[in-house]
Short mmCIF file of C-alpha atoms in Angstrom, two decimals:
data_model
loop_
_atom_site.label_atom_id
_atom_site.label_comp_id
_atom_site.label_asym_id
_atom_site.label_seq_id
_atom_site.Cartn_x
_atom_site.Cartn_y
_atom_site.Cartn_z
CA MET A 13 0.00 0.00 0.00
CA ASN A 14 1.41 3.40 -1.02
CA TYR A 15 0.59 6.64 0.77
CA SER A 16 0.91 10.02 -0.92
CA TYR A 17 1.63 12.83 1.51
CA ILE A 18 2.00 16.57 1.97
CA ILE A 19 4.20 18.22 4.59
CA ILE A 20 2.82 21.36 6.24
CA ASP A 21 5.36 23.22 8.38
CA ASP A 22 6.50 26.84 8.47
CA ASP A 23 10.10 25.82 9.25
CA PRO A 24 11.95 24.91 6.00
CA GLU A 25 14.65 23.05 7.92
CA SER A 26 12.04 20.95 9.66
CA VAL A 27 10.44 20.14 6.29
CA LEU A 28 13.79 18.92 4.94
CA LYS A 29 14.31 16.71 8.00
CA THR A 30 10.87 15.15 7.60
CA LYS A 31 11.49 14.49 3.90
CA ALA A 32 14.88 12.96 4.69
CA ILE A 33 13.26 10.39 6.99
CA THR A 34 10.27 9.60 4.79
CA ALA A 35 12.63 8.99 1.86
CA ASN A 36 13.66 5.77 3.64
CA PHE A 37 10.19 4.27 3.12
CA SER A 38 9.04 3.14 -0.31
CA GLU A 39 5.42 3.21 0.92
CA LEU A 40 5.51 7.02 1.30
CA HIS A 41 5.22 9.17 -1.82
CA PHE A 42 5.97 12.90 -1.44
CA ILE A 43 3.64 15.30 -3.30
CA ALA A 44 4.29 18.80 -2.03
CA GLU A 45 5.07 21.03 0.93
CA ALA A 46 3.34 24.10 2.32
CA TYR A 47 4.50 26.72 4.78
CA ASN A 48 1.19 28.39 5.66
CA TYR A 49 -2.52 27.70 6.09
CA ALA A 50 -3.72 29.05 2.73
CA ASP A 51 -1.17 27.18 0.62
CA ALA A 52 -1.73 24.01 2.62
CA LEU A 53 -5.49 24.08 2.03
CA ASN A 54 -5.06 24.65 -1.71
CA LEU A 55 -2.54 21.82 -2.06
CA ILE A 56 -4.73 19.36 -0.14
CA ILE A 57 -7.79 20.15 -2.26
CA GLU A 58 -5.76 19.98 -5.48
CA HIS A 59 -3.84 16.74 -4.81
CA SER A 60 -6.06 14.79 -2.35
CA PRO A 61 -3.15 13.21 -0.45
CA LYS A 62 -3.68 10.18 1.74
CA LEU A 63 -1.50 11.61 4.53
CA ILE A 64 -0.83 15.06 5.92
CA PHE A 65 2.12 15.76 8.19
CA ILE A 66 1.36 19.05 9.95
CA GLU A 67 3.04 21.27 12.53
CA ILE A 68 0.39 22.81 14.80
CA ASP A 69 2.72 25.03 16.88
CA PRO A 70 4.43 27.09 14.17
CA VAL A 71 7.47 29.30 14.60
CA HIS A 72 5.74 32.14 12.79
CA LYS A 73 2.16 32.80 13.89
CA LYS A 74 1.47 34.50 10.54
CA SER A 75 1.48 31.04 8.96
CA LYS A 76 -1.79 30.33 10.85
CA LEU A 77 -0.94 26.64 11.12
CA SER A 78 -3.11 24.91 13.71
CA LEU A 79 -5.70 22.20 14.20
CA ASN A 80 -8.25 24.60 12.69
CA LEU A 81 -7.08 23.45 9.27
CA ILE A 82 -8.73 20.08 9.98
CA ASP A 83 -12.07 21.80 10.60
CA THR A 84 -11.77 23.53 7.24
CA LEU A 85 -11.09 20.24 5.43
CA TYR A 86 -14.44 18.88 6.61
CA ARG A 87 -16.16 21.71 4.73
CA TYR A 88 -14.65 20.75 1.39
CA LEU A 89 -13.72 17.06 1.42
CA THR A 90 -15.84 13.94 1.65
CA VAL A 91 -12.81 11.82 2.57
CA ILE A 92 -10.38 13.41 5.02
CA PRO A 93 -6.70 12.42 4.69
CA LYS A 94 -5.01 10.76 7.64
CA ILE A 95 -3.62 13.56 9.82
CA ILE A 96 -0.23 13.10 11.49
CA ILE A 97 0.84 15.84 13.88
CA THR A 98 4.58 16.62 13.94
CA THR A 99 5.50 19.04 16.71
CA SER A 100 7.87 19.54 19.63
CA LYS A 101 5.08 20.21 22.13
CA LYS A 102 3.58 17.30 24.02
CA ASP A 103 0.86 19.36 25.72
CA LEU A 104 -1.14 19.71 22.50
CA ALA A 105 -1.70 15.96 22.22
CA TYR A 106 -5.02 15.84 24.08
CA GLU A 107 -6.54 18.56 21.93
CA ALA A 108 -5.26 16.82 18.79
CA ILE A 109 -6.92 13.56 19.81
CA GLN A 110 -10.27 15.35 19.84
CA TYR A 111 -9.74 15.95 16.13
CA GLU A 112 -9.33 12.20 15.53
CA VAL A 113 -5.76 12.53 14.25
CA THR A 114 -4.06 9.30 13.21
CA ASP A 115 -0.78 9.91 15.03
CA TYR A 116 1.11 12.47 17.10
CA LEU A 117 4.87 12.51 16.51
CA ILE A 118 7.23 14.50 18.73
CA LYS A 119 10.16 16.35 17.20
CA PRO A 120 12.97 15.62 16.65
CA LEU A 121 11.40 12.95 14.46
CA LYS A 122 12.93 9.49 14.38
CA LYS A 123 12.91 6.78 11.74
CA ILE A 124 11.25 4.34 14.14
CA ASP A 125 8.31 6.75 14.50
CA PHE A 126 7.57 6.43 10.79
CA LYS A 127 8.04 2.67 10.85
CA LYS A 128 5.37 2.44 13.56
CA LEU A 129 3.14 4.84 11.61
CA ILE A 130 3.28 2.70 8.47
CA LEU A 131 2.46 -0.42 10.46
CA LYS A 132 -0.51 1.40 11.98
CA LEU A 133 -1.71 2.55 8.54
CA LYS A 134 -1.44 -0.98 7.15
CA LYS A 135 -3.47 -2.29 10.08
CA ILE A 136 -6.18 0.30 9.46
CA HIS A 137 -6.22 -0.67 5.78
CA TRP A 138 -6.55 -4.34 6.70
CA ASP A 139 -9.46 -3.59 9.04
CA ASP A 140 -11.16 -1.72 6.18
CA GLU A 141 -10.72 -4.74 3.92
CA ILE A 142 -12.61 -6.95 6.38
CA PHE A 143 -15.30 -4.26 6.58
CA ILE A 144 -14.60 -3.12 10.14
CA ILE A 145 -13.58 0.39 11.04
CA GLN A 146 -12.30 0.60 14.62
CA SER A 147 -11.82 3.82 16.54
CA PRO A 148 -8.04 4.53 16.66
CA HIS A 149 -8.22 6.10 20.11
CA HIS A 150 -9.62 4.83 23.39
CA GLU A 151 -11.15 7.61 25.41
CA GLU A 152 -10.42 7.32 29.11
CA ASN A 153 -13.22 7.52 31.67
CA SER A 154 -15.86 6.88 29.01
CA ILE A 155 -18.61 4.32 29.64
CA SER A 156 -18.56 3.06 26.08
CA THR A 157 -16.51 2.99 22.91
CA LEU A 158 -17.77 2.94 19.37
CA SER A 159 -17.03 0.69 16.47
CA ILE A 160 -18.74 0.86 13.09
CA GLU A 161 -19.26 -2.16 10.86
CA THR A 162 -19.85 -1.33 7.21
CA SER A 163 -19.99 -3.37 4.03
CA HIS A 164 -18.92 -1.60 0.86
CA LYS A 165 -21.72 -3.45 -0.93
CA LYS A 166 -24.41 -1.97 1.30
CA LYS A 167 -25.75 1.54 1.42
CA ASN A 168 -26.73 1.37 5.08
CA HIS A 169 -24.33 1.08 7.98
CA ILE A 170 -24.74 -0.73 11.26
CA LEU A 171 -23.53 1.22 14.27
CA CYS A 172 -22.54 -0.83 17.30
CA ILE A 173 -22.50 1.09 20.58
CA LYS A 174 -20.56 -0.96 23.14
CA SER A 175 -20.76 -0.45 26.90
CA TYR A 176 -19.43 -2.97 29.44
CA GLY A 177 -20.23 -6.01 27.32
CA ASP A 178 -23.52 -4.57 26.07
CA HIS A 179 -23.61 -4.30 22.25
CA ARG A 180 -26.33 -1.99 20.93
CA TYR A 181 -26.84 -2.25 17.14
CA ILE A 182 -28.41 0.65 15.25
CA ASP A 183 -29.29 0.66 11.57
CA SER A 184 -28.21 3.98 10.08
CA LYS A 185 -31.50 4.29 8.16
CA ASP A 186 -33.28 4.64 11.53
CA ILE A 187 -31.22 7.69 12.52
CA CYS A 188 -32.93 11.06 12.05
CA TYR A 189 -30.04 13.24 13.18
CA LEU A 190 -26.96 13.38 15.40
CA GLN A 191 -26.31 16.10 17.93
CA ALA A 192 -22.98 17.05 19.50
CA ASP A 193 -22.74 17.11 23.28
CA ASN A 194 -19.18 18.12 24.16
CA ASN A 195 -17.05 15.02 23.45
CA SER A 196 -20.03 12.70 23.02
CA THR A 197 -22.81 12.51 20.42
CA ASP A 198 -26.54 11.97 20.93
CA ILE A 199 -28.04 9.78 18.20
CA HIS A 200 -31.73 10.59 17.66
CA LEU A 201 -33.74 7.69 16.22
CA ASN A 202 -37.00 7.72 14.26
CA ASN A 203 -38.85 6.14 17.22
CA GLY A 204 -37.96 9.09 19.46
CA GLU A 205 -35.22 7.23 21.34
CA VAL A 206 -31.86 8.91 21.97
CA VAL A 207 -28.66 6.85 22.22
CA THR A 208 -25.39 8.41 23.42
CA ALA A 209 -22.06 7.42 21.86
CA PHE A 210 -18.79 8.59 23.36
CA LYS A 211 -17.30 9.85 20.12
CA THR A 212 -17.26 13.38 18.72
CA LEU A 213 -19.59 14.58 15.99
CA LYS A 214 -16.50 15.05 13.82
CA HIS A 215 -15.88 11.29 14.07
CA PHE A 216 -19.36 10.54 12.72
CA GLU A 217 -18.94 13.08 9.92
CA ALA A 218 -15.84 11.19 8.81
CA VAL A 219 -17.42 7.72 8.77
CA LEU A 220 -21.00 8.43 7.67
CA SER A 221 -21.62 9.50 4.09
CA THR A 222 -24.78 10.51 2.19
CA PRO A 223 -27.61 10.69 3.24
CA PHE A 224 -25.90 12.09 6.36
CA VAL A 225 -24.91 15.74 5.95
CA ARG A 226 -23.29 18.16 8.41
CA ILE A 227 -25.42 21.30 8.65
CA HIS A 228 -24.14 22.91 11.84
CA ASN A 229 -21.28 22.62 14.35
CA SER A 230 -23.74 20.70 16.52
CA PHE A 231 -25.80 18.72 13.98
CA ILE A 232 -25.56 16.07 11.29
CA ILE A 233 -28.89 15.36 9.62
CA ASN A 234 -30.19 12.38 7.66
CA ARG A 235 -31.60 14.10 4.57
CA ASN A 236 -34.19 11.31 4.21
CA TYR A 237 -35.93 12.68 7.33
CA ILE A 238 -36.11 16.28 6.14
CA ALA A 239 -39.67 17.49 5.62
CA ARG A 240 -38.94 21.15 5.02
CA ILE A 241 -36.02 23.55 4.60
CA HIS A 242 -36.57 27.21 5.39
CA THR A 243 -33.58 29.14 4.07
CA GLY A 244 -34.89 32.43 5.44
CA ASN A 245 -34.97 31.16 9.02
CA SER A 246 -32.01 28.81 8.48
CA VAL A 247 -33.79 25.72 9.82
CA CYS A 248 -34.58 22.17 8.70
CA TYR A 249 -37.75 20.40 9.86
CA ILE A 250 -37.77 16.70 10.76
CA LYS A 251 -40.57 14.55 9.29
CA ASN A 252 -43.54 13.69 11.53
CA THR A 253 -42.20 15.77 14.43
CA THR A 254 -42.13 19.37 15.61
CA ILE A 255 -38.33 19.30 15.68
CA LYS A 256 -36.48 21.90 13.65
CA LEU A 257 -32.69 21.99 13.42
CA PRO A 258 -30.70 25.14 12.68
CA PHE A 259 -28.11 25.26 9.94
CA SER A 260 -25.23 27.73 9.96
CA LYS A 261 -23.79 29.91 7.20
CA SER A 262 -20.56 27.93 7.21
CA TYR A 263 -22.54 24.83 6.11
CA LYS A 264 -24.84 26.62 3.65
CA LYS A 265 -23.17 24.75 0.75
CA ASN A 266 -24.29 21.48 2.31
CA ILE A 267 -27.87 22.76 2.48
CA ASP A 268 -27.64 23.75 -1.19
CA PHE A 269 -26.44 20.22 -1.92
CA ILE A 270 -29.47 18.72 -0.12
CA ILE A 271 -31.88 20.95 -2.04
CA SER A 272 -30.19 20.04 -5.31
CA ASP A 273 -30.24 16.36 -4.36
CA PHE A 274 -34.00 16.48 -3.78
CA SER A 275 -34.54 18.13 -7.15
CA ASN A 276 -32.76 15.25 -8.91
CA GLU A 277 -35.28 12.72 -7.63
CA ASN A 278 -38.94 12.08 -8.49
CA TYR A 279 -39.64 15.73 -7.89
CA ILE A 280 -42.48 18.07 -8.81
CA GLU A 281 -42.25 21.73 -7.88
CA VAL A 282 -45.63 23.46 -7.40
#
């Protein structure tokens, strides 16, 4: 398995050191480098790399390099590259984990770090091949962890919420919407039941595709349960309920996509 990658770091010397180490691994294929936020975003959108090595504590603050770049990627990309943090600061690790990064490497980087990374990536790829996606991080003090089983031949996913030996299976077609609650997510079902999973909403955005669409920092909606969209009031109404979910300006493009998607179906406008 080969992995194309982009290096994002405002320190040219650090970029050269990273490239020197990655050159030892035939699995890693260098695409480009970026020294600031804007260039990094453009390169990622243009080349769609599988990996991103990023410094989140830059030497020059004008570069605007930070974890916020990951948030921006979710606005534009359906599939987010694997994010590998490369920094000298250990105290940013907890915050990075909340962004579901694949790895956190401490500078000065070592060859063994990349060997471990490649082994981890191959394991993730193998898990995908047997149709199981496992959460790469275990969250301490949580009462459950989440795994998602998905067959590439099926449109629907089965979510398995695990808690102390209890396995709760949820068919994705029964989910009306998902709501963020700090570092957990409330899953609202079509029968009115709410199930809590101890993963962030960002995690669900990464693993759930259409008909699930992010419309707000706090909400992902199943477009199949939308009864009405009011663009003036910036709200979506859920079928057969009085529930209305707000959508934000930053996700307006996703709302436009939903409206366009409806118009492509058996649709009559009156």
